[in-house]
mmCIF file of C-alpha atoms and ligand atoms in Angstrom:
data_model
loop_
_atom_site.group_PDB
_atom_site.id
_atom_site.type_symbol
_atom_site.label_atom_id
_atom_site.label_comp_id
_atom_site.label_asym_id
_atom_site.label_seq_id
_atom_site.Cartn_x
_atom_site.Cartn_y
_atom_site.Cartn_z
ATOM 1 C CA MET A 1 21.676 6.240 -11.179
ATOM 2 C CA VAL A 2 18.837 6.536 -8.669
ATOM 3 C CA LEU A 3 15.841 7.135 -10.887
ATOM 4 C CA HIS A 4 13.571 8.875 -8.406
ATOM 5 C CA LYS A 5 16.128 11.644 -7.884
ATOM 6 C CA ASN A 6 15.120 12.930 -11.323
ATOM 7 C CA TYR A 7 11.708 13.879 -9.960
ATOM 8 C CA LYS A 8 10.653 16.700 -7.660
ATOM 9 C CA ILE A 9 7.708 16.552 -5.295
ATOM 10 C CA ALA A 10 5.652 19.751 -5.171
ATOM 11 C CA THR A 11 2.587 20.864 -3.293
ATOM 12 C CA ILE A 12 0.751 24.019 -2.276
ATOM 13 C CA GLY A 13 2.194 25.570 0.899
ATOM 14 C CA SER A 14 -0.733 25.041 3.270
ATOM 15 C CA HIS A 15 -2.906 22.263 4.838
ATOM 16 C CA SER A 16 -0.530 19.245 5.124
ATOM 17 C CA ALA A 17 2.404 20.558 3.069
ATOM 18 C CA LEU A 18 4.933 20.396 5.918
ATOM 19 C CA GLN A 19 4.290 16.698 6.342
ATOM 20 C CA ILE A 20 4.147 15.969 2.581
ATOM 21 C CA LEU A 21 7.437 17.756 1.873
ATOM 22 C CA LYS A 22 9.219 16.294 4.919
ATOM 23 C CA GLY A 23 8.027 12.828 3.848
ATOM 24 C CA ALA A 24 9.328 13.421 0.327
ATOM 25 C CA HIS A 25 12.717 14.480 1.735
ATOM 26 C CA ASP A 26 12.834 11.348 3.889
ATOM 27 C CA GLU A 27 12.393 9.274 0.725
ATOM 28 C CA GLY A 28 15.185 11.162 -1.071
ATOM 29 C CA PHE A 29 13.175 13.487 -3.335
ATOM 30 C CA SER A 30 13.884 17.168 -3.723
ATOM 31 C CA THR A 31 10.879 19.338 -2.952
ATOM 32 C CA ILE A 32 9.062 22.495 -4.012
ATOM 33 C CA ALA A 33 6.539 24.469 -1.962
ATOM 34 C CA ILE A 34 4.248 26.679 -4.026
ATOM 35 C CA CYS A 35 3.142 29.433 -1.677
ATOM 36 C CA LEU A 36 0.787 32.341 -1.804
ATOM 37 C CA LYS A 37 2.727 35.574 -1.270
ATOM 38 C CA GLY A 38 3.247 36.037 2.459
ATOM 39 C CA ARG A 39 2.797 32.377 3.377
ATOM 40 C CA GLU A 40 6.351 31.148 2.712
ATOM 41 C CA LYS A 41 7.715 31.349 6.261
ATOM 42 C CA PRO A 42 6.760 27.915 7.690
ATOM 43 C CA TYR A 43 8.356 26.151 4.707
ATOM 44 C CA LYS A 44 11.571 28.115 5.161
ATOM 45 C CA LEU A 45 11.602 27.775 8.940
ATOM 46 C CA PHE A 46 11.185 23.998 8.948
ATOM 47 C CA LYS A 47 13.507 23.537 5.931
ATOM 48 C CA VAL A 48 11.158 21.123 4.168
ATOM 49 C CA ALA A 49 11.321 22.867 0.790
ATOM 50 C CA ASP A 50 14.387 22.916 -1.460
ATOM 51 C CA GLU A 51 12.670 25.568 -3.516
ATOM 52 C CA ILE A 52 9.821 27.968 -2.861
ATOM 53 C CA ILE A 53 7.778 29.349 -5.735
ATOM 54 C CA THR A 54 5.652 32.333 -4.761
ATOM 55 C CA ILE A 55 2.352 33.030 -6.497
ATOM 56 C CA ASN A 56 -0.004 35.976 -6.034
ATOM 57 C CA ASP A 57 -3.195 33.932 -6.295
ATOM 58 C CA TYR A 58 -4.175 30.335 -6.918
ATOM 59 C CA ASP A 59 -5.046 31.034 -10.579
ATOM 60 C CA GLU A 60 -1.361 31.683 -11.168
ATOM 61 C CA LEU A 61 -0.760 27.991 -10.597
ATOM 62 C CA MET A 62 -2.317 27.319 -13.997
ATOM 63 C CA LYS A 63 0.161 29.774 -15.560
ATOM 64 C CA ILE A 64 3.271 28.096 -14.134
ATOM 65 C CA GLN A 65 2.324 24.598 -15.306
ATOM 66 C CA ASP A 66 4.953 24.432 -18.055
ATOM 67 C CA LYS A 67 7.646 25.577 -15.637
ATOM 68 C CA LEU A 68 6.661 22.774 -13.226
ATOM 69 C CA ILE A 69 6.573 20.179 -15.991
ATOM 70 C CA LYS A 70 10.099 21.228 -17.079
ATOM 71 C CA LYS A 71 11.287 20.675 -13.520
ATOM 72 C CA ASN A 72 9.895 17.121 -13.651
ATOM 73 C CA VAL A 73 7.432 17.756 -10.866
ATOM 74 C CA ILE A 74 4.993 15.264 -9.409
ATOM 75 C CA PHE A 75 2.257 17.277 -7.749
ATOM 76 C CA ILE A 76 0.597 16.143 -4.515
ATOM 77 C CA PRO A 77 -2.933 17.525 -4.114
ATOM 78 C CA HIS A 78 -4.542 18.391 -0.781
ATOM 79 C CA ALA A 79 -7.756 20.125 0.225
ATOM 80 C CA SER A 80 -6.455 23.654 -0.407
ATOM 81 C CA LEU A 81 -5.869 22.881 -4.081
ATOM 82 C CA ILE A 82 -9.412 21.620 -4.647
ATOM 83 C CA THR A 83 -11.056 24.338 -2.522
ATOM 84 C CA TYR A 84 -9.289 27.249 -4.161
ATOM 85 C CA LEU A 85 -8.848 26.045 -7.754
ATOM 86 C CA GLY A 86 -12.084 24.085 -8.078
ATOM 87 C CA VAL A 87 -12.633 20.696 -9.697
ATOM 88 C CA ASP A 88 -12.787 22.097 -13.275
ATOM 89 C CA ALA A 89 -9.344 23.692 -13.073
ATOM 90 C CA VAL A 90 -7.787 20.704 -11.303
ATOM 91 C CA GLU A 91 -9.087 18.425 -14.054
ATOM 92 C CA LYS A 92 -7.343 20.640 -16.633
ATOM 93 C CA PHE A 93 -4.095 20.817 -14.640
ATOM 94 C CA LYS A 94 -1.396 19.252 -16.864
ATOM 95 C CA VAL A 95 1.346 18.678 -14.284
ATOM 96 C CA PRO A 96 1.738 14.970 -13.319
ATOM 97 C CA TYR A 97 -0.677 14.590 -10.417
ATOM 98 C CA TYR A 98 -0.677 11.964 -7.668
ATOM 99 C CA GLY A 99 -4.132 10.383 -7.335
ATOM 100 C CA ASN A 100 -7.136 9.783 -9.557
ATOM 101 C CA LYS A 101 -8.640 13.071 -10.787
ATOM 102 C CA ASN A 102 -11.689 11.223 -12.083
ATOM 103 C CA ILE A 103 -12.886 10.614 -8.536
ATOM 104 C CA LEU A 104 -13.028 14.347 -7.664
ATOM 105 C CA ARG A 105 -16.479 14.968 -9.135
ATOM 106 C CA HIS A 106 -17.870 12.017 -7.251
ATOM 107 C CA GLU A 107 -16.683 13.477 -4.011
ATOM 108 C CA ALA A 108 -17.660 17.072 -4.840
ATOM 109 C CA ASP A 109 -21.240 16.193 -5.779
ATOM 110 C CA ARG A 110 -23.207 15.485 -2.580
ATOM 111 C CA ASN A 111 -25.664 13.111 -4.242
ATOM 112 C CA ILE A 112 -23.054 11.027 -6.019
ATOM 113 C CA GLU A 113 -20.935 10.915 -2.857
ATOM 114 C CA ARG A 114 -23.939 9.663 -0.914
ATOM 115 C CA THR A 115 -24.705 6.922 -3.433
ATOM 116 C CA TRP A 116 -21.059 5.848 -3.369
ATOM 117 C CA LEU A 117 -21.085 5.584 0.442
ATOM 118 C CA LYS A 118 -24.458 3.843 0.528
ATOM 119 C CA ASN A 119 -23.390 1.320 -2.112
ATOM 120 C CA SER A 120 -20.314 0.682 0.043
ATOM 121 C CA LYS A 121 -22.778 -0.525 2.704
ATOM 122 C CA LEU A 122 -21.995 2.416 5.012
ATOM 123 C CA LYS A 123 -24.642 3.996 7.201
ATOM 124 C CA VAL A 124 -25.065 7.649 6.235
ATOM 125 C CA PRO A 125 -27.161 10.314 8.006
ATOM 126 C CA LYS A 126 -30.621 11.004 6.632
ATOM 127 C CA ILE A 127 -30.904 14.123 4.442
ATOM 128 C CA PHE A 128 -34.013 16.269 4.568
ATOM 129 C CA ASN A 129 -34.674 17.828 1.159
ATOM 130 C CA ASN A 130 -37.794 19.527 2.444
ATOM 131 C CA PRO A 131 -37.702 21.294 5.851
ATOM 132 C CA LYS A 132 -41.350 20.222 6.337
ATOM 133 C CA ASP A 133 -40.141 16.644 6.827
ATOM 134 C CA ILE A 134 -37.845 17.410 9.776
ATOM 135 C CA ASP A 135 -38.832 15.002 12.556
ATOM 136 C CA ARG A 136 -35.630 14.901 14.637
ATOM 137 C CA ALA A 137 -32.546 16.957 15.511
ATOM 138 C CA VAL A 138 -30.811 18.195 12.350
ATOM 139 C CA ILE A 139 -27.553 19.969 11.578
ATOM 140 C CA VAL A 140 -27.706 22.623 8.877
ATOM 141 C CA LYS A 141 -24.453 22.794 6.959
ATOM 142 C CA PHE A 142 -23.326 25.526 4.598
ATOM 143 C CA HIS A 143 -21.114 24.840 1.640
ATOM 144 C CA GLY A 144 -18.221 26.845 0.277
ATOM 145 C CA ALA A 145 -15.107 28.359 1.747
ATOM 146 C CA LYS A 146 -16.603 29.150 5.159
ATOM 147 C CA GLY A 147 -15.962 25.628 6.469
ATOM 148 C CA GLY A 148 -18.059 24.801 9.511
ATOM 149 C CA LYS A 149 -18.769 28.442 10.307
ATOM 150 C CA GLY A 150 -22.358 29.068 11.308
ATOM 151 C CA TYR A 151 -23.535 25.456 11.074
ATOM 152 C CA PHE A 152 -26.492 25.235 13.407
ATOM 153 C CA LEU A 153 -28.807 22.693 14.957
ATOM 154 C CA ALA A 154 -32.559 22.749 14.580
ATOM 155 C CA LYS A 155 -35.404 20.599 15.823
ATOM 156 C CA SER A 156 -38.258 21.499 13.449
ATOM 157 C CA GLU A 157 -39.163 23.361 10.282
ATOM 158 C CA LYS A 158 -40.199 26.394 12.331
ATOM 159 C CA ASP A 159 -36.940 26.397 14.275
ATOM 160 C CA LEU A 160 -34.916 26.092 11.037
ATOM 161 C CA LYS A 161 -36.780 28.926 9.288
ATOM 162 C CA GLN A 162 -36.180 31.188 12.253
ATOM 163 C CA LYS A 163 -32.433 30.465 12.400
ATOM 164 C CA ILE A 164 -31.801 30.479 8.639
ATOM 165 C CA LYS A 165 -32.847 34.140 8.467
ATOM 166 C CA ASN A 166 -29.284 35.025 9.506
ATOM 167 C CA PHE A 167 -27.935 33.338 6.367
ATOM 168 C CA PRO A 168 -29.783 34.597 3.292
ATOM 169 C CA GLU A 169 -28.986 33.014 -0.103
ATOM 170 C CA GLU A 170 -26.717 30.359 1.330
ATOM 171 C CA ASP A 171 -26.335 26.920 -0.198
ATOM 172 C CA TYR A 172 -26.938 24.414 2.581
ATOM 173 C CA VAL A 173 -27.875 20.846 3.373
ATOM 174 C CA ILE A 174 -30.115 19.634 6.196
ATOM 175 C CA GLN A 175 -28.648 16.500 7.713
ATOM 176 C CA GLU A 176 -29.843 14.328 10.571
ATOM 177 C CA TYR A 177 -27.819 15.267 13.669
ATOM 178 C CA ILE A 178 -26.104 12.138 14.923
ATOM 179 C CA ASP A 179 -25.546 11.895 18.623
ATOM 180 C CA GLY A 180 -22.068 10.572 19.416
ATOM 181 C CA VAL A 181 -18.419 11.495 18.982
ATOM 182 C CA PRO A 182 -16.925 12.469 15.635
ATOM 183 C CA MET A 183 -13.820 10.541 14.557
ATOM 184 C CA PHE A 184 -11.706 10.742 11.415
ATOM 185 C CA ILE A 185 -10.268 7.546 9.946
ATOM 186 C CA HIS A 186 -7.121 7.848 7.821
ATOM 187 C CA TYR A 187 -6.696 5.131 5.219
ATOM 188 C CA PHE A 188 -4.165 4.522 2.457
ATOM 189 C CA TYR A 189 -4.799 2.253 -0.497
ATOM 190 C CA SER A 190 -2.018 1.136 -2.830
ATOM 191 C CA PRO A 191 -2.993 0.009 -6.326
ATOM 192 C CA LEU A 192 0.576 -1.334 -6.693
ATOM 193 C CA THR A 193 0.024 -4.007 -4.028
ATOM 194 C CA ASP A 194 -3.788 -3.914 -3.787
ATOM 195 C CA GLU A 195 -3.415 -3.347 -0.049
ATOM 196 C CA LEU A 196 -5.399 -1.137 2.320
ATOM 197 C CA GLU A 197 -3.619 0.404 5.318
ATOM 198 C CA ILE A 198 -4.902 2.156 8.423
ATOM 199 C CA MET A 199 -2.656 5.184 8.898
ATOM 200 C CA GLY A 200 -4.318 6.599 12.013
ATOM 201 C CA PHE A 201 -7.255 8.463 13.522
ATOM 202 C CA ASP A 202 -7.846 11.976 14.736
ATOM 203 C CA ILE A 203 -10.480 14.062 16.350
ATOM 204 C CA ARG A 204 -10.937 17.633 15.287
ATOM 205 C CA TYR A 205 -10.804 20.591 17.573
ATOM 206 C CA GLU A 206 -13.587 22.872 16.426
ATOM 207 C CA SER A 207 -14.324 26.411 17.515
ATOM 208 C CA ASN A 208 -16.425 27.004 19.399
ATOM 209 C CA VAL A 209 -18.362 23.768 19.732
ATOM 210 C CA ASP A 210 -15.520 21.988 21.525
ATOM 211 C CA SER A 211 -15.375 24.631 24.224
ATOM 212 C CA LEU A 212 -19.080 24.988 24.927
ATOM 213 C CA GLY A 213 -18.702 22.555 27.823
ATOM 214 C CA ARG A 214 -16.612 25.250 29.547
ATOM 215 C CA VAL A 215 -19.665 27.447 29.781
ATOM 216 C CA SER A 216 -22.409 26.202 32.072
ATOM 217 C CA ALA A 217 -25.847 25.575 30.564
ATOM 218 C CA ARG A 218 -27.171 28.404 32.706
ATOM 219 C CA ASP A 219 -24.638 30.844 31.260
ATOM 220 C CA GLN A 220 -25.248 29.604 27.735
ATOM 221 C CA MET A 221 -28.918 30.432 28.178
ATOM 222 C CA ALA A 222 -28.088 33.817 29.684
ATOM 223 C CA LEU A 223 -25.554 34.776 27.000
ATOM 224 C CA PRO A 224 -27.535 34.745 23.753
ATOM 225 C CA LYS A 225 -24.490 35.313 21.534
ATOM 226 C CA ILE A 226 -23.048 31.870 22.256
ATOM 227 C CA ASP A 227 -24.145 29.751 19.294
ATOM 228 C CA PRO A 228 -22.244 26.624 18.289
ATOM 229 C CA SER A 229 -19.953 26.782 15.277
ATOM 230 C CA TYR A 230 -17.759 24.058 13.763
ATOM 231 C CA VAL A 231 -14.682 25.909 12.503
ATOM 232 C CA ILE A 232 -11.700 23.586 12.583
ATOM 233 C CA VAL A 233 -8.657 24.981 14.367
ATOM 234 C CA GLY A 234 -6.592 21.854 15.030
ATOM 235 C CA ASN A 235 -6.382 18.080 15.131
ATOM 236 C CA ILE A 236 -5.884 15.795 18.104
ATOM 237 C CA PRO A 237 -4.422 12.281 17.777
ATOM 238 C CA VAL A 238 -6.546 9.426 19.041
ATOM 239 C CA VAL A 239 -6.400 5.654 19.205
ATOM 240 C CA ILE A 240 -9.680 3.883 18.578
ATOM 241 C CA ARG A 241 -11.092 1.081 20.723
ATOM 242 C CA GLU A 242 -9.561 -1.990 19.142
ATOM 243 C CA SER A 243 -12.835 -3.862 18.748
ATOM 244 C CA PHE A 244 -13.969 -1.263 16.174
ATOM 245 C CA LEU A 245 -11.065 -2.121 13.862
ATOM 246 C CA PRO A 246 -12.532 -5.121 11.999
ATOM 247 C CA ARG A 247 -15.528 -3.037 10.885
ATOM 248 C CA ILE A 248 -13.350 -0.062 10.066
ATOM 249 C CA ILE A 249 -11.073 -2.112 7.818
ATOM 250 C CA GLN A 250 -14.099 -3.633 6.085
ATOM 251 C CA MET A 251 -15.555 -0.147 5.517
ATOM 252 C CA GLY A 252 -12.353 1.030 3.823
ATOM 253 C CA GLU A 253 -12.248 -2.071 1.632
ATOM 254 C CA ASN A 254 -15.870 -1.556 0.597
ATOM 255 C CA VAL A 255 -15.214 2.081 -0.350
ATOM 256 C CA ILE A 256 -12.278 1.078 -2.557
ATOM 257 C CA LYS A 257 -14.175 -1.775 -4.193
ATOM 258 C CA GLU A 258 -17.149 0.480 -4.924
ATOM 259 C CA SER A 259 -14.921 3.301 -6.256
ATOM 260 C CA LYS A 260 -13.625 0.935 -8.939
ATOM 261 C CA LYS A 261 -17.185 0.514 -10.204
ATOM 262 C CA ILE A 262 -17.671 4.290 -10.352
ATOM 263 C CA VAL A 263 -14.514 5.397 -12.193
ATOM 264 C CA LYS A 264 -11.697 3.697 -14.046
ATOM 265 C CA GLY A 265 -8.974 2.777 -11.555
ATOM 266 C CA GLY A 266 -11.121 3.837 -8.596
ATOM 267 C CA LEU A 267 -9.751 5.665 -5.591
ATOM 268 C CA TRP A 268 -6.129 5.265 -4.513
ATOM 269 C CA GLY A 269 -3.678 6.864 -2.102
ATOM 270 C CA PRO A 270 -4.770 8.471 1.179
ATOM 271 C CA PHE A 271 -8.442 8.992 1.979
ATOM 272 C CA CYS A 272 -10.536 9.622 5.053
ATOM 273 C CA LEU A 273 -13.941 8.579 6.322
ATOM 274 C CA GLU A 274 -15.495 11.113 8.661
ATOM 275 C CA VAL A 275 -17.684 9.231 11.094
ATOM 276 C CA ILE A 276 -19.681 9.544 14.280
ATOM 277 C CA LEU A 277 -19.439 6.741 16.810
ATOM 278 C CA THR A 278 -22.755 6.499 18.616
ATOM 279 C CA PRO A 279 -23.480 5.288 22.149
ATOM 280 C CA ASN A 280 -24.904 2.134 20.493
ATOM 281 C CA GLU A 281 -21.476 1.540 18.911
ATOM 282 C CA GLU A 282 -22.791 2.306 15.463
ATOM 283 C CA ILE A 283 -20.420 3.885 12.947
ATOM 284 C CA ARG A 284 -22.250 6.524 10.919
ATOM 285 C CA VAL A 285 -20.367 8.111 8.007
ATOM 286 C CA PHE A 286 -21.094 11.756 7.241
ATOM 287 C CA GLU A 287 -18.332 12.528 4.704
ATOM 288 C CA ILE A 288 -15.477 11.109 2.636
ATOM 289 C CA SER A 289 -12.291 12.964 1.697
ATOM 290 C CA ALA A 290 -10.614 11.366 -1.279
ATOM 291 C CA ARG A 291 -7.122 12.636 -0.469
ATOM 292 C CA ILE A 292 -4.768 13.406 2.424
ATOM 293 C CA VAL A 293 -6.545 15.074 5.359
ATOM 294 C CA ALA A 294 -4.988 17.512 7.825
ATOM 295 C CA GLY A 295 -5.877 15.068 10.609
ATOM 296 C CA THR A 296 -2.763 13.115 9.612
ATOM 297 C CA ASN A 297 -0.585 16.113 10.584
ATOM 298 C CA PRO A 298 -0.044 15.036 14.212
ATOM 299 C CA TYR A 299 1.733 11.943 12.861
ATOM 300 C CA VAL A 300 4.787 13.459 11.130
ATOM 301 C CA ASP A 301 6.768 10.790 12.941
ATOM 302 C CA GLY A 302 4.214 8.038 12.316
ATOM 303 C CA SER A 303 1.141 6.929 14.273
ATOM 304 C CA PRO A 304 0.649 3.979 16.631
ATOM 305 C CA TYR A 305 -0.777 2.106 13.629
ATOM 306 C CA THR A 306 2.073 2.842 11.227
ATOM 307 C CA ALA A 307 4.459 1.860 14.049
ATOM 308 C CA LEU A 308 2.846 -1.587 13.993
ATOM 309 C CA LYS A 309 3.442 -1.996 10.276
ATOM 310 C CA TYR A 310 6.695 -0.137 9.611
ATOM 311 C CA ASN A 311 9.916 -0.257 11.557
ATOM 312 C CA GLU A 312 10.551 3.395 10.789
ATOM 313 C CA PRO A 313 8.595 6.647 11.137
ATOM 314 C CA MET A 314 5.901 6.662 8.442
ATOM 315 C CA SER A 315 3.663 9.689 8.032
ATOM 316 C CA THR A 316 0.994 9.734 5.351
ATOM 317 C CA GLY A 317 3.168 12.266 3.485
ATOM 318 C CA ARG A 318 6.094 9.874 3.567
ATOM 319 C CA ARG A 319 3.841 6.960 2.562
ATOM 320 C CA ILE A 320 2.843 8.917 -0.562
ATOM 321 C CA ALA A 321 6.500 9.551 -1.424
ATOM 322 C CA ARG A 322 7.321 5.887 -0.795
ATOM 323 C CA GLU A 323 4.531 4.885 -3.166
ATOM 324 C CA ILE A 324 5.824 7.218 -5.866
ATOM 325 C CA LYS A 325 9.359 5.907 -5.398
ATOM 326 C CA THR A 326 8.186 2.295 -5.671
ATOM 327 C CA ALA A 327 6.155 3.097 -8.789
ATOM 328 C CA ILE A 328 9.171 4.787 -10.412
ATOM 329 C CA LYS A 329 11.377 1.773 -9.641
ATOM 330 C CA LYS A 330 8.811 -0.657 -11.062
ATOM 331 C CA GLY A 331 8.084 1.527 -14.102
ATOM 332 C CA GLN A 332 4.459 1.810 -12.951
ATOM 333 C CA LEU A 333 4.014 5.561 -12.508
ATOM 334 C CA ASN A 334 1.008 5.358 -14.833
ATOM 335 C CA LYS A 335 -0.792 3.362 -12.117
ATOM 336 C CA ILE A 336 -0.645 6.156 -9.539
ATOM 337 C CA LEU A 337 -0.724 9.396 -11.558
ATOM 338 C CA GLY A 338 -4.196 10.375 -12.639
HETATM 339 P P1 AMP B 1 -18.235 18.823 7.962
HETATM 340 O O1 AMP B 1 -18.176 20.236 7.462
HETATM 341 O O2 AMP B 1 -19.250 17.971 7.250
HETATM 342 O O3 AMP B 1 -16.850 18.170 7.981
HETATM 343 O O4 AMP B 1 -18.704 18.895 9.485
HETATM 344 C C1 AMP B 1 -18.040 19.703 10.453
HETATM 345 C C2 AMP B 1 -18.332 19.184 11.847
HETATM 346 O O5 AMP B 1 -19.746 19.185 12.106
HETATM 347 C C3 AMP B 1 -17.892 17.750 12.095
HETATM 348 O O6 AMP B 1 -16.528 17.655 12.419
HETATM 349 C C4 AMP B 1 -18.787 17.354 13.238
HETATM 350 O O7 AMP B 1 -18.316 17.902 14.468
HETATM 351 C C5 AMP B 1 -20.082 18.061 12.924
HETATM 352 N N1 AMP B 1 -21.033 17.225 12.140
HETATM 353 C C6 AMP B 1 -21.096 17.151 10.799
HETATM 354 N N2 AMP B 1 -22.107 16.351 10.401
HETATM 355 C C7 AMP B 1 -22.704 15.906 11.523
HETATM 356 C C8 AMP B 1 -23.837 15.046 11.779
HETATM 357 N N3 AMP B 1 -24.553 14.527 10.785
HETATM 358 N N4 AMP B 1 -24.178 14.823 13.059
HETATM 359 C C9 AMP B 1 -23.474 15.380 14.089
HETATM 360 N N5 AMP B 1 -22.423 16.200 13.909
HETATM 361 C C10 AMP B 1 -22.026 16.466 12.649
#
């Protein structure tokens, strides 16, 4: 009797679900995609889901919990779950859940997140709580479901007050603008083996900021409607200069070590540090995602880094399923469900 065949892997049909469900199949699990009405097609087309459960809105997920528990589901969270359900609801979610729910509040609260990163000895951008203090280029970021839409740059209090008029009553943060290239580091930490892995890197393709170089500076000045925006539309695989790796591994280890001081069990599974690499070769961290990121999606068949470690295709989705399978075999599911 193969024990893990008794379990089903389920996730919300969006974000990185194709990769998660394919990875679960590769490890021998049967799979469920829970889709908003009208969003089922990709999961049918690519045949990654053995079953599709359609819901009318994300709140309905709370109503089908008992049904999922009866099916012996292990639920894999990704950003869509947290964004649309919210931390409160996810904390109440009764279905066995891969990852540590206790860490969610630490990531959701900007101040706690910042302290966590700082205590991990990472260099974070300066935050300006009072616009009067702005003494350098800043990026003004809005929170909520809009993603990077409307983020703008400002150089002074006056400049900020002028530009913010277009966004009344928004919740925003004023962050030092770091000159350099953004890069997204995909890690995986296993509490079963106490090992940190580098799964890969990506750069994001953001509209319209990544196409502004196609418009000459002269035209940008002449066409007043062209303002930068940071709406993510895709992810591009990238390999980092090898000499950055020692620091990058150390950064991941520090984050894990620090997370264990913050909450019982700390952070485990996939996570991502969002960084800017500066012309001085500094690594500045502007965000952490404590779960699978969509930047791992280009690596359904593994990345150059997983190819070094595994002699088989190993996506982050598959790595999660492998971890669950190992935990089931060892009778240690309690170590990875939170
Ligand atoms: P975020 O919503 O924090 O993930 O940021 C969206 C995008 O804004 C990033 O992918 C970067 O392109 C850019 N960005 C965010 N924070 C900074 C920063 N402090 N300095 C420069 N660019 C940033």
